[in-house]
PDB file of C-alpha atoms in Angstrom:
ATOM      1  CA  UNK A 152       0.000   0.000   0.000  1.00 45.00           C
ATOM      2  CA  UNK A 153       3.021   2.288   0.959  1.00 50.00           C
ATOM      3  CA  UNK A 154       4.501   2.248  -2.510  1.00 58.00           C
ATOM      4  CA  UNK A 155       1.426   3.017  -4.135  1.00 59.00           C
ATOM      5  CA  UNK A 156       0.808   6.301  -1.697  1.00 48.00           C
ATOM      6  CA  UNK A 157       4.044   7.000  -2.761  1.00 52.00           C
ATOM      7  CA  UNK A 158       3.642   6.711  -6.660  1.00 56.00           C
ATOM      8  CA  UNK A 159       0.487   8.590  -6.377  1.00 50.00           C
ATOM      9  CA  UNK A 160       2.193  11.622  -4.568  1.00 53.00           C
ATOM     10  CA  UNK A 161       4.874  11.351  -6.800  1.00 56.00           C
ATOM     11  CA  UNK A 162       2.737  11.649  -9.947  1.00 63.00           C
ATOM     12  CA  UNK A 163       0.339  14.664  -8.320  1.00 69.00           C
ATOM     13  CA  UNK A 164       3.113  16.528  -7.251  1.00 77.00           C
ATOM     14  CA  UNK A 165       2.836  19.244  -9.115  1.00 75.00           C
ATOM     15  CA  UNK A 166      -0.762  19.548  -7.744  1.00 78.00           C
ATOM     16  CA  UNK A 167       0.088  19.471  -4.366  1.00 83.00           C
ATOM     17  CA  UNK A 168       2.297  21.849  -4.288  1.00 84.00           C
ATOM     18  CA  UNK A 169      -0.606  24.064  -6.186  1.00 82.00           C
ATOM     19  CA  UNK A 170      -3.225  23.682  -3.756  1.00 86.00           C
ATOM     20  CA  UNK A 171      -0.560  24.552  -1.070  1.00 90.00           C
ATOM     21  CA  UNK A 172      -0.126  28.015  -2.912  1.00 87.00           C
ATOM     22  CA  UNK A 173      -3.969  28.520  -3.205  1.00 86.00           C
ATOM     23  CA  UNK A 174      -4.089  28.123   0.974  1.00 91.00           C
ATOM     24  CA  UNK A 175      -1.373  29.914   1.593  1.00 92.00           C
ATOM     25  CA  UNK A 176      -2.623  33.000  -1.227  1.00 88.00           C
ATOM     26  CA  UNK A 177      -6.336  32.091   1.055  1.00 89.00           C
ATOM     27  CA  UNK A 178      -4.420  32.468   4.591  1.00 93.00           C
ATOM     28  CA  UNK A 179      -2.220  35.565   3.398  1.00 93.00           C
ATOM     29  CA  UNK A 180      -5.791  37.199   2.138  1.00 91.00           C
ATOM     30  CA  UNK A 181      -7.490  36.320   5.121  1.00 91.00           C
ATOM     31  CA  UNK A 182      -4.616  37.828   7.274  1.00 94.00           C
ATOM     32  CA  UNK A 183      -4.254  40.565   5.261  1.00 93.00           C
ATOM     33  CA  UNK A 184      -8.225  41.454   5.231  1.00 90.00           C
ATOM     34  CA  UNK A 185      -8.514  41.200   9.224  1.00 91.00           C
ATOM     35  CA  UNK A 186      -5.419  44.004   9.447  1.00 94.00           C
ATOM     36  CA  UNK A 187      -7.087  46.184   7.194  1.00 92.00           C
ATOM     37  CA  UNK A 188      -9.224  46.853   9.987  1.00 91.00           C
ATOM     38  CA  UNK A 189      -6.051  49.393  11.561  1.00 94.00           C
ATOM     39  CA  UNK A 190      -3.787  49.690   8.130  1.00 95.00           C
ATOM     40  CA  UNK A 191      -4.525  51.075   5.043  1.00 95.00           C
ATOM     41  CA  UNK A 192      -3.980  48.829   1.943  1.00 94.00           C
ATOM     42  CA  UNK A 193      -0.904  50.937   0.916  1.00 95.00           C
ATOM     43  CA  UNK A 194       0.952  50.256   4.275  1.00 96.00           C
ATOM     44  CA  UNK A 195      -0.159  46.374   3.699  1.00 96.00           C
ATOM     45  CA  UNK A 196       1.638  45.917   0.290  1.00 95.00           C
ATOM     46  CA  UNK A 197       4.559  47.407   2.262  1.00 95.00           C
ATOM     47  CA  UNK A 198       4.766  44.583   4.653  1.00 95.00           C
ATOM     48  CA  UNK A 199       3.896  42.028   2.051  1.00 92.00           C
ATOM     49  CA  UNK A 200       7.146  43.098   0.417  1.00 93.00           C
ATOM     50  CA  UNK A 201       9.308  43.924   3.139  1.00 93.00           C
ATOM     51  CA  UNK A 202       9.011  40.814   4.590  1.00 91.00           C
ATOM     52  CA  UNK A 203       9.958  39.131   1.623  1.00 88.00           C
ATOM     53  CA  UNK A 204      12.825  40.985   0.078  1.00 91.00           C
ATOM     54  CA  UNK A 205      15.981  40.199   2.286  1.00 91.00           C
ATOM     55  CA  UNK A 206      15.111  36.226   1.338  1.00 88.00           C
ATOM     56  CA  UNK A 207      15.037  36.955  -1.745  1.00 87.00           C
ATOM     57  CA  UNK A 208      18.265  39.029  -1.971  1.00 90.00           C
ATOM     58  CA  UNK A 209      20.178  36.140   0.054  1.00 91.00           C
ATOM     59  CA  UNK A 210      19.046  33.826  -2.621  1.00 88.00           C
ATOM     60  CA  UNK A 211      20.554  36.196  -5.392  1.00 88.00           C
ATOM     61  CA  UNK A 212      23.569  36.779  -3.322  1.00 90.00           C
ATOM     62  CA  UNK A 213      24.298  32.743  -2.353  1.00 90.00           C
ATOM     63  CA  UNK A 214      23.596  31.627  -5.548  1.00 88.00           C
ATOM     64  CA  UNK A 215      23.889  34.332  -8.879  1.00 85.00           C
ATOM     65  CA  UNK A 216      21.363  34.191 -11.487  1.00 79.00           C
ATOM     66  CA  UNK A 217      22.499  33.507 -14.738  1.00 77.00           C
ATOM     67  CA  UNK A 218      20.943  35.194 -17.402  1.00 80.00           C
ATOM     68  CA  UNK A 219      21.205  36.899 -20.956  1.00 82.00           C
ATOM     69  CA  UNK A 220      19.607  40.033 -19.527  1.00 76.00           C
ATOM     70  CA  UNK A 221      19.261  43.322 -22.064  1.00 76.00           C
ATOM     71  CA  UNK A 222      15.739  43.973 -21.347  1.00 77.00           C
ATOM     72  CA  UNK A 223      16.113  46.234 -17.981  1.00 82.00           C
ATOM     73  CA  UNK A 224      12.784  48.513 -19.233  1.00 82.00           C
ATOM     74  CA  UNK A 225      11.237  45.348 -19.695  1.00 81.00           C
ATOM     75  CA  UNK A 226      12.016  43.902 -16.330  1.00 83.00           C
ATOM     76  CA  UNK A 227      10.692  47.449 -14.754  1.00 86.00           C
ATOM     77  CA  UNK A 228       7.992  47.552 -16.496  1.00 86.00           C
ATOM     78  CA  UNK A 229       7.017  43.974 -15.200  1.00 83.00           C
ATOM     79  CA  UNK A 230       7.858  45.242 -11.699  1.00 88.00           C
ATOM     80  CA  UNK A 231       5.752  48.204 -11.969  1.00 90.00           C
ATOM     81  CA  UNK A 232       2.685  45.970 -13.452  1.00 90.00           C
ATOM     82  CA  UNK A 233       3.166  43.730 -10.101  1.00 88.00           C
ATOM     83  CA  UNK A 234       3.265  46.465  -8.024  1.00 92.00           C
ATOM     84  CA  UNK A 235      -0.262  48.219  -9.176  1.00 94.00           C
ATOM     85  CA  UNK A 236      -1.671  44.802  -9.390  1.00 93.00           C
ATOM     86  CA  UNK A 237      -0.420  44.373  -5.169  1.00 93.00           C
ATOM     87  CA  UNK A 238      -2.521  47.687  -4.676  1.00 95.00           C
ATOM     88  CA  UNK A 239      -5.977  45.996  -6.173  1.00 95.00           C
ATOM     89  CA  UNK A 240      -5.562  43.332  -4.567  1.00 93.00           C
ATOM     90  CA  UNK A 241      -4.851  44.794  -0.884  1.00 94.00           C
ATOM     91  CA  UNK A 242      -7.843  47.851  -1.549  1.00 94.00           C
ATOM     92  CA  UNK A 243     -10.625  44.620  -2.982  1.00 92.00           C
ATOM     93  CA  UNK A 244      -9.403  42.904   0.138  1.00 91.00           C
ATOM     94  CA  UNK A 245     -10.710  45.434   2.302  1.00 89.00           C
ATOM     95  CA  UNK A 246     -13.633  46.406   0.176  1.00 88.00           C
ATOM     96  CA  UNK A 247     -14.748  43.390  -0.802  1.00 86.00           C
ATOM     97  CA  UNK A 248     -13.656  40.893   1.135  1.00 84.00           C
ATOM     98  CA  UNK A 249     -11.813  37.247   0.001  1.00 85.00           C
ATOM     99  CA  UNK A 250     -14.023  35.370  -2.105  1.00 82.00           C
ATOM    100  CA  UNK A 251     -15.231  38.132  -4.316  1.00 84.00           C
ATOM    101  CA  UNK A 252     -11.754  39.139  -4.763  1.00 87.00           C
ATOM    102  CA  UNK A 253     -10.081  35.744  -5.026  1.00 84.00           C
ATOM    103  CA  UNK A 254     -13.133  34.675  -7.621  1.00 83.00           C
ATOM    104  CA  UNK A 255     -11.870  38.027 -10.014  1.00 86.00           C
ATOM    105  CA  UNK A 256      -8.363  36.776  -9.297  1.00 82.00           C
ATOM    106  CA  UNK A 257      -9.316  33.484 -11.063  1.00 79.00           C
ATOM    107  CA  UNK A 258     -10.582  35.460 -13.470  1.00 82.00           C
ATOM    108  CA  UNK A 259      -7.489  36.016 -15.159  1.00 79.00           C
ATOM    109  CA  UNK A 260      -7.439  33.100 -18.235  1.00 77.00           C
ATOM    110  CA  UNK A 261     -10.252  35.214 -19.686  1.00 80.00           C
ATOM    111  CA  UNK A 262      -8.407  38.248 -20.054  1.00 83.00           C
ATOM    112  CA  UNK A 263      -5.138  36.634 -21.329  1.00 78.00           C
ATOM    113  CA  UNK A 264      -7.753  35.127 -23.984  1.00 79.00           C
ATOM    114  CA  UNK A 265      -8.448  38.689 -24.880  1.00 82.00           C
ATOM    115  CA  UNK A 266      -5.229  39.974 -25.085  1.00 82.00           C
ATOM    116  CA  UNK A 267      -3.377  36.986 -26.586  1.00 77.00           C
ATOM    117  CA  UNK A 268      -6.192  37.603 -29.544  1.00 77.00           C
ATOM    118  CA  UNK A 269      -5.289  41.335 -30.017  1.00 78.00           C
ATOM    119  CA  UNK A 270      -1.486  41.022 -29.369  1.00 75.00           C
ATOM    120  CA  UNK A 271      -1.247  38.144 -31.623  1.00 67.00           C
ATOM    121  CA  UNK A 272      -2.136  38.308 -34.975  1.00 62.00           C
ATOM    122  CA  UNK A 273      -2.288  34.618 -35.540  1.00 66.00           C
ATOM    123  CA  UNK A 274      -3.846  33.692 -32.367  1.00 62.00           C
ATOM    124  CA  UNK A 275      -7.695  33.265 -33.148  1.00 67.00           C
ATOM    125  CA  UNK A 276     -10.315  32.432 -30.828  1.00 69.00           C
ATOM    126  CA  UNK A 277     -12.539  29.180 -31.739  1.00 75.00           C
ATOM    127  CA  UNK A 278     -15.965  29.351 -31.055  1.00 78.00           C
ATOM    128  CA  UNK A 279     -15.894  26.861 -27.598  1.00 79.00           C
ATOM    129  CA  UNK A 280     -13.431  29.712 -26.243  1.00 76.00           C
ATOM    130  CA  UNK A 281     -15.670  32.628 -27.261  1.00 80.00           C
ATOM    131  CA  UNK A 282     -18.954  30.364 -25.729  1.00 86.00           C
ATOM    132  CA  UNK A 283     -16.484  30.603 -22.082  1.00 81.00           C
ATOM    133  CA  UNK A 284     -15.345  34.129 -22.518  1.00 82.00           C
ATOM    134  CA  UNK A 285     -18.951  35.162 -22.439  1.00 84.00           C
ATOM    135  CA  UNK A 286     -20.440  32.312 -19.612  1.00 86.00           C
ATOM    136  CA  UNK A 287     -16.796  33.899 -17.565  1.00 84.00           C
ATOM    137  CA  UNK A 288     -18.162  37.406 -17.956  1.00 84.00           C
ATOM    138  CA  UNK A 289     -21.910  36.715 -17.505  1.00 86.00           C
ATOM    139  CA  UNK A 290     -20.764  35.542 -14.584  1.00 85.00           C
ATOM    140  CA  UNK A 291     -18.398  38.824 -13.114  1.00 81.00           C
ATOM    141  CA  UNK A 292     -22.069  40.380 -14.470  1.00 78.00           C
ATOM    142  CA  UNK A 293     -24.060  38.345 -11.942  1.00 80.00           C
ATOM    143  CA  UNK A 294     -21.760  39.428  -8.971  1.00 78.00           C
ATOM    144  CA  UNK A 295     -21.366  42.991 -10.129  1.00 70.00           C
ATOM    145  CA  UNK A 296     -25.535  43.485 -10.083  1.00 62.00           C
ATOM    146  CA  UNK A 297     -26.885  41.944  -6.894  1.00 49.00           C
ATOM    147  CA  UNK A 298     -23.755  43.633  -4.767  1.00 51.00           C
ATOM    148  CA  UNK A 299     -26.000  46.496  -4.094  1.00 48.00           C
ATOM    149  CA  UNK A 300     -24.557  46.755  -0.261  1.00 54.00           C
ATOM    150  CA  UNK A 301     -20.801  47.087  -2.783  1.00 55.00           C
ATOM    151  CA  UNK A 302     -19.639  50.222  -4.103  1.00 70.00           C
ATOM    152  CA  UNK A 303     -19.138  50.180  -7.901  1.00 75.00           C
ATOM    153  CA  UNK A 304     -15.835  51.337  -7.574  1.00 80.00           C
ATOM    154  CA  UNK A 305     -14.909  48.538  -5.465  1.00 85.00           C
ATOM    155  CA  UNK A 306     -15.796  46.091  -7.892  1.00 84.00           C
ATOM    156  CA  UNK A 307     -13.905  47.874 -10.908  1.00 88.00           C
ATOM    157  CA  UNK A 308     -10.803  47.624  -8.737  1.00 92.00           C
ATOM    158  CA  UNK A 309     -11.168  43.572  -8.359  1.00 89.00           C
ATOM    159  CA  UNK A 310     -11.598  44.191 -12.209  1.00 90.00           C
ATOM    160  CA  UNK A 311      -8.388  45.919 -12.595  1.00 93.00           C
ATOM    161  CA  UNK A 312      -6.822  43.165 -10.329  1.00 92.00           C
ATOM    162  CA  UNK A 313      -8.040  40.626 -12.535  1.00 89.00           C
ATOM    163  CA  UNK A 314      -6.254  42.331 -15.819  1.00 91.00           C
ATOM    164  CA  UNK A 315      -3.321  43.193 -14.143  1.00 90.00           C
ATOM    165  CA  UNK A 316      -2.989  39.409 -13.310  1.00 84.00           C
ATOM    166  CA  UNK A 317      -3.428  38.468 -16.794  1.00 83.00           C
ATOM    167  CA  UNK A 318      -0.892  41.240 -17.980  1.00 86.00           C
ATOM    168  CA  UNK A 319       1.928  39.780 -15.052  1.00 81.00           C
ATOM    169  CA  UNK A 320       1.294  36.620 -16.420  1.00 75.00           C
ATOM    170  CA  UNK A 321       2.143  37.563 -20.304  1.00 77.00           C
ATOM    171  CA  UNK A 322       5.192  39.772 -19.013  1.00 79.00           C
ATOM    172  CA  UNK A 323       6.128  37.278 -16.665  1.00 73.00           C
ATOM    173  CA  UNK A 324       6.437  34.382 -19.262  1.00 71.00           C
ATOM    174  CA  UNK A 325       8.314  36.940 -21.696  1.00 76.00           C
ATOM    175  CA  UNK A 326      10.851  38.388 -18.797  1.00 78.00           C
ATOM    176  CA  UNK A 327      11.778  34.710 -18.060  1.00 73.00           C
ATOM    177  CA  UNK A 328      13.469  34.656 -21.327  1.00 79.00           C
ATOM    178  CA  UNK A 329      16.207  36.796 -20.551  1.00 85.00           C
ATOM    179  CA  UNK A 330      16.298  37.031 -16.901  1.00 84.00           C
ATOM    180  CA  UNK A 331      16.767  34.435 -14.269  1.00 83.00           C
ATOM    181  CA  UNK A 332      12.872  33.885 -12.301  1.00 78.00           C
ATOM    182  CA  UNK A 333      13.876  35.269  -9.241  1.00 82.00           C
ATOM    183  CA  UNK A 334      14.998  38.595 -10.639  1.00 86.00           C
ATOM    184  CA  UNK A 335      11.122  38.817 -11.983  1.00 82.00           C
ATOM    185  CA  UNK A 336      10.162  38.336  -8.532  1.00 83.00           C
ATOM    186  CA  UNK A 337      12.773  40.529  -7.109  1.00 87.00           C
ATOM    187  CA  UNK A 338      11.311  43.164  -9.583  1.00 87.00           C
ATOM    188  CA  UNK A 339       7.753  42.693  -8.670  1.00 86.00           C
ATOM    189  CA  UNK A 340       8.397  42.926  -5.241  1.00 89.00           C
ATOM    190  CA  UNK A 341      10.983  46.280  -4.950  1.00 92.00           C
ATOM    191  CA  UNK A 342       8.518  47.896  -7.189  1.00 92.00           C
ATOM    192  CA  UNK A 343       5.705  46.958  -4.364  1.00 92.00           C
ATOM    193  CA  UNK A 344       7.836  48.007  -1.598  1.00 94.00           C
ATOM    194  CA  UNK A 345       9.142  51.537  -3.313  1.00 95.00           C
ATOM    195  CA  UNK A 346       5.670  52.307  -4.665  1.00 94.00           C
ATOM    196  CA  UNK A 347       4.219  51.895  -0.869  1.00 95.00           C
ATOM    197  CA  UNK A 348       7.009  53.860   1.042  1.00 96.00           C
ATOM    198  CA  UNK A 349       5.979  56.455  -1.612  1.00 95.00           C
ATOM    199  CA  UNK A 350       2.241  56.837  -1.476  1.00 95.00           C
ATOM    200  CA  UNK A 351       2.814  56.384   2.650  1.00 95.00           C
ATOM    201  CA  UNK A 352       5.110  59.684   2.546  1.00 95.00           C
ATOM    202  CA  UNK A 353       2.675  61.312   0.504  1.00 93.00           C
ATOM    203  CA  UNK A 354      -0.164  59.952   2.464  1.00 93.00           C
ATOM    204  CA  UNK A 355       1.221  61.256   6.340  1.00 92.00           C
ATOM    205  CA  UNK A 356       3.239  64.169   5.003  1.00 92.00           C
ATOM    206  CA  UNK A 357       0.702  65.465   2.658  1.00 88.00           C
ATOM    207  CA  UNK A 358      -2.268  64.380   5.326  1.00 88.00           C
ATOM    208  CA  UNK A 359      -4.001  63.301   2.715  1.00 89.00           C
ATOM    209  CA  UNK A 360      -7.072  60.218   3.529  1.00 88.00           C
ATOM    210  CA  UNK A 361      -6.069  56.747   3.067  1.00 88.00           C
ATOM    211  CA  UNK A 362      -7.063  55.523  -0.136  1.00 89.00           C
ATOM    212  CA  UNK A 363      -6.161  53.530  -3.512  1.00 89.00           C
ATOM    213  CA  UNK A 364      -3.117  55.397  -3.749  1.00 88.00           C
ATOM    214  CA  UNK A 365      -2.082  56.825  -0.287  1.00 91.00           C
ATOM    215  CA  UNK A 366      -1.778  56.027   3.254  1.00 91.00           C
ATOM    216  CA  UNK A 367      -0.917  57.241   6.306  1.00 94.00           C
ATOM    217  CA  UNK A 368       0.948  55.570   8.127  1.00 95.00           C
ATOM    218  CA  UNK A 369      -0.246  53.278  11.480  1.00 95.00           C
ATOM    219  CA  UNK A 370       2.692  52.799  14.069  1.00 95.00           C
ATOM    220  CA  UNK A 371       2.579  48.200  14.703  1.00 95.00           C
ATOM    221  CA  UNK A 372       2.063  47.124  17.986  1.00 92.00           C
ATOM    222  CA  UNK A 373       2.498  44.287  20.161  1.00 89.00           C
ATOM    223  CA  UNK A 374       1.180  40.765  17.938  1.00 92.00           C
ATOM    224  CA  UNK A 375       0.756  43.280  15.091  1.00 94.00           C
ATOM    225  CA  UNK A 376       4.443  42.527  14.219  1.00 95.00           C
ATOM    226  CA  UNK A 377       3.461  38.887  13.788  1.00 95.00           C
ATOM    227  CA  UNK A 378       1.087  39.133  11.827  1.00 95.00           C
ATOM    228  CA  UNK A 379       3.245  41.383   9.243  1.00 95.00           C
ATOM    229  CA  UNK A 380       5.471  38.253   9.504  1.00 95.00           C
ATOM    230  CA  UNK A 381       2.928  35.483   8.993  1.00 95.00           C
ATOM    231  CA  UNK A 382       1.466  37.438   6.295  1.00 95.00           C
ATOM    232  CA  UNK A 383       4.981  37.643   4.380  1.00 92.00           C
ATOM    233  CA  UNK A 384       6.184  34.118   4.504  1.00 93.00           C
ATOM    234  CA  UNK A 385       2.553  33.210   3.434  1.00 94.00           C
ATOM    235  CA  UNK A 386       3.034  35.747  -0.091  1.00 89.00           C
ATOM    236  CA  UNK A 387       6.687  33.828   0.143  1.00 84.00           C
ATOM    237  CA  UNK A 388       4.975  30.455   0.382  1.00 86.00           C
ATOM    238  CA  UNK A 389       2.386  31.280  -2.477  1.00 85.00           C
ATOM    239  CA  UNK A 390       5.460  32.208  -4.831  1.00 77.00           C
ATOM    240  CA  UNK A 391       7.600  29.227  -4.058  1.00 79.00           C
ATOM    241  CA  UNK A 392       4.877  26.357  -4.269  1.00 83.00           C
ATOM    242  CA  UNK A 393       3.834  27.705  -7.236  1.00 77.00           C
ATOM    243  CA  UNK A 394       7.106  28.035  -8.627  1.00 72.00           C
ATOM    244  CA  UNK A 395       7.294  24.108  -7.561  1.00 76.00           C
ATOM    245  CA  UNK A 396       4.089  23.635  -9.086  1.00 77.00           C
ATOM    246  CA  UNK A 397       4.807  24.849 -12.525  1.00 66.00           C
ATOM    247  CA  UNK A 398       8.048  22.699 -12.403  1.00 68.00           C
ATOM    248  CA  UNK A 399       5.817  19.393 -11.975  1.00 72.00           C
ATOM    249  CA  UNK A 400       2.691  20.075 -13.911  1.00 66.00           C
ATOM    250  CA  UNK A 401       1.066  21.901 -16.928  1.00 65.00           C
ATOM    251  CA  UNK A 402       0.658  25.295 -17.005  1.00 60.00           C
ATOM    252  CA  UNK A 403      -3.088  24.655 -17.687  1.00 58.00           C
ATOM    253  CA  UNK A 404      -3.478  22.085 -14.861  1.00 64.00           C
ATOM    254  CA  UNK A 405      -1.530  24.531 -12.752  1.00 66.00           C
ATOM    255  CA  UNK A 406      -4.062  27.211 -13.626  1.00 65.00           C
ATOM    256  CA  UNK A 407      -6.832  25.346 -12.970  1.00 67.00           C
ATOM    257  CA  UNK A 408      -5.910  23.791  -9.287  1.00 72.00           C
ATOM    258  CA  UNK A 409      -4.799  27.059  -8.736  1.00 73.00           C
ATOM    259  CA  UNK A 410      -8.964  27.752  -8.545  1.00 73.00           C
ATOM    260  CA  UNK A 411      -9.277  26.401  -5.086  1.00 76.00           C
ATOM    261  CA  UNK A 412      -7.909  29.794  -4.238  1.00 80.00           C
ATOM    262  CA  UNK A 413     -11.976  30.688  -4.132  1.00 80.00           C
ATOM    263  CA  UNK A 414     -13.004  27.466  -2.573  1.00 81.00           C
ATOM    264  CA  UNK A 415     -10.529  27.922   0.490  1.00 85.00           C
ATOM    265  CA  UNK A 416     -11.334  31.587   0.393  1.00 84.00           C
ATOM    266  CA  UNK A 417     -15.028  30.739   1.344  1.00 82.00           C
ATOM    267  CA  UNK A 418     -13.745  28.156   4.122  1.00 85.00           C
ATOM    268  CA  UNK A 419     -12.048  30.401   5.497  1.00 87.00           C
ATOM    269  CA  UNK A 420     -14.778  33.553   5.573  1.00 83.00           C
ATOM    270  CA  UNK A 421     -17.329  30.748   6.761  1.00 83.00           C
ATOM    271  CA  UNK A 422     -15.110  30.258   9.832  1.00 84.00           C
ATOM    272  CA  UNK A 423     -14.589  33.824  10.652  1.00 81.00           C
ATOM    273  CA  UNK A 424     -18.195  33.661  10.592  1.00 79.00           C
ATOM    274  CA  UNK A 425     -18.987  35.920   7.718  1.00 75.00           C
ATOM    275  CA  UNK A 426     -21.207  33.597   5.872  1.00 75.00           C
ATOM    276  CA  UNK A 427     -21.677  32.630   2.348  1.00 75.00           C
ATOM    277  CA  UNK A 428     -22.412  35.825  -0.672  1.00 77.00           C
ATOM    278  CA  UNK A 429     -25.849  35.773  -2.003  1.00 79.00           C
ATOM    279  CA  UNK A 430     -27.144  32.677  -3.990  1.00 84.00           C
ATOM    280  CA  UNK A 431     -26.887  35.007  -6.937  1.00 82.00           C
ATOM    281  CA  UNK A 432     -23.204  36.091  -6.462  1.00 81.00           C
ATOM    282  CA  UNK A 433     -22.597  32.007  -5.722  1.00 85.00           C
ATOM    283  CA  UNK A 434     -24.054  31.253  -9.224  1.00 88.00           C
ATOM    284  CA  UNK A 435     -21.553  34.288 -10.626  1.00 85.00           C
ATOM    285  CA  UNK A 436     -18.399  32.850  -9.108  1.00 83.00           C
ATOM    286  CA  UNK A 437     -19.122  29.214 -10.374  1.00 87.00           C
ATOM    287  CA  UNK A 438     -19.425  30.691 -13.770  1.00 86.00           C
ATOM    288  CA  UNK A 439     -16.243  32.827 -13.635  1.00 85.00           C
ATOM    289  CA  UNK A 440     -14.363  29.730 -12.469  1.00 82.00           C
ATOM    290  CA  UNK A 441     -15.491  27.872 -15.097  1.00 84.00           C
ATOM    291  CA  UNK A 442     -14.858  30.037 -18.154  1.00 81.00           C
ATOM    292  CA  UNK A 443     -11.847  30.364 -16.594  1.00 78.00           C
ATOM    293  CA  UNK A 444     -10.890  26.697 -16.349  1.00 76.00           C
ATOM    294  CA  UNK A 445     -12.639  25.903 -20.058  1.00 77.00           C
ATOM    295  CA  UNK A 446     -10.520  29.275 -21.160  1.00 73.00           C
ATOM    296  CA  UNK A 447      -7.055  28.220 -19.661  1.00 66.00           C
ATOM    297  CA  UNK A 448      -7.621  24.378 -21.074  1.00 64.00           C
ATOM    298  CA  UNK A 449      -7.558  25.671 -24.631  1.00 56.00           C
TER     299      UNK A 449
END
């Protein structure tokens, strides 16, 4: 029996390591939604970052990347994309809370149908994709509408999150050709970190109101400091076992495990005893999942 447990993790690796990243992306949302309640989204992509960075940088330092490199604008461009996308998610996380914002996460396949279709002259959509593009976007449509308690704005952010997922992913497989993975990470994350130490120095110098693209900033206290630490080895731990994941598996498996982002998201909001959305919003996020899936199958 033994060898056969064995086999079976062996061949699923790739998966496990997948659904690890979707609980840990699940955990870090969850974490980072309950300190929203004291720091503005700004000052949370600043821990996410900070945490993160000085592992990073050992990793470059013990072991140099090797690389063809000649694409810096490229690189910062990537790093700049990551960093906007950080801010949607952080600002739907406190807006909107995790499923709704983990469901337009998932939603990503559908846009990089889009713009694989108008970037790429021979890339054609069939008909079955075009059939999931619109079921995917009925179904954004169905939690858009009954949200009525849900600002508009809110929702166009965990739009915007969604694209700028899509767009990492297209820059990210295109960086990787000259530059060694975890300088695209590195990227993405000083980008994060710089752009948040910005907007919190214009956001408590300038006393201007936390919002999208300010902060002031809140002094940690006490188990505060924890959780900044839990919730930056849990963005570490979502980058890593995905990293694994993509090693073992299919991109398109990958992306499709990588759903359960939305079914742990719910767990978890169940347990902090927020409930489930609306049967109507329910009905939206199964059909955004599934265009997504159908989408990223091809």
């Amino acid at each position: 029996m033994l060898p056969r447990v064995q086999t079976f993790i062996h061949k699923n690796k790739g998966i496990g390591f997948m659904l690890l990243s979707s609980l840990c992306f699940a955990l870090m949302s969850a974490v980072a939604q309950i300190m929203s309640r004291r720091f503005p989204s700004v000052e949370l992509v600043l821990f996410r970052n900070a945490v993160g960075l000085p592992f990073l940088m050992l990793s470059l330092w013990q072991k140099p990347a090797v690389q063809k490199g000649g694409k810096l604008g490229f690189l910062i461009f990537r790093g700049l994309l990551g960093a906007f996308t950080l801010y949607c998610l952080f600002f739907a996380l406190e807006h909107l809370g995790l499923s709704l914002t983990n469901t337009y996460g998932q939603a990503f396949p559908l846009f990089i149908a889009i713009f694989t279709f108008l970037w790429i002259p021979n890339e054609s959509l069939n008909s079955k994709q075009v059939l999931f593009l619109l079921i995917g976007f009925m179904g954004i449509l169905l939690i858009f509408q009954p949200s009525a308690d849900k600002n508009w704005a809110n929702h166009s952010v965990g739009l915007l999150y969604a694209i700028g997922t899509a767009l990492g992913y297209m820059a990210i497989k295109e960086a990787q050709k000259y530059y060694d993975s975890r300088w695209v990470i590195f990227s993405f994350m000083a980008a994060g970190f710089s752009a948040s130490c910005i907007s919190l120095l214009i956001g408590t110098w300038g006393n201007y109101p936390n919002s999208f693209w300010s902060g002031q900033w809140v002094q940690p206290e006490g188990k505060e400091y924890i959780e900044i630490l839990i919730l930056g080895l849990l963005a570490l731990g979502v980058q890593s076992f995905t990293t694994q994941a993509l090693r073992f598996e299919k991109t398109s498996v990958v992306g499709a495990v990588g759903n359960s982002a939305v079914l742990f998201s719910i767990m978890i909001e169940i347990i902090l005893g927020h409930g489930l959305p609306n049967f109507v919003v329910l009905i939206g996020m199964a059909l955004v999942l599934i265009g997504s899936y159908q989408i990223s199958k091809k």
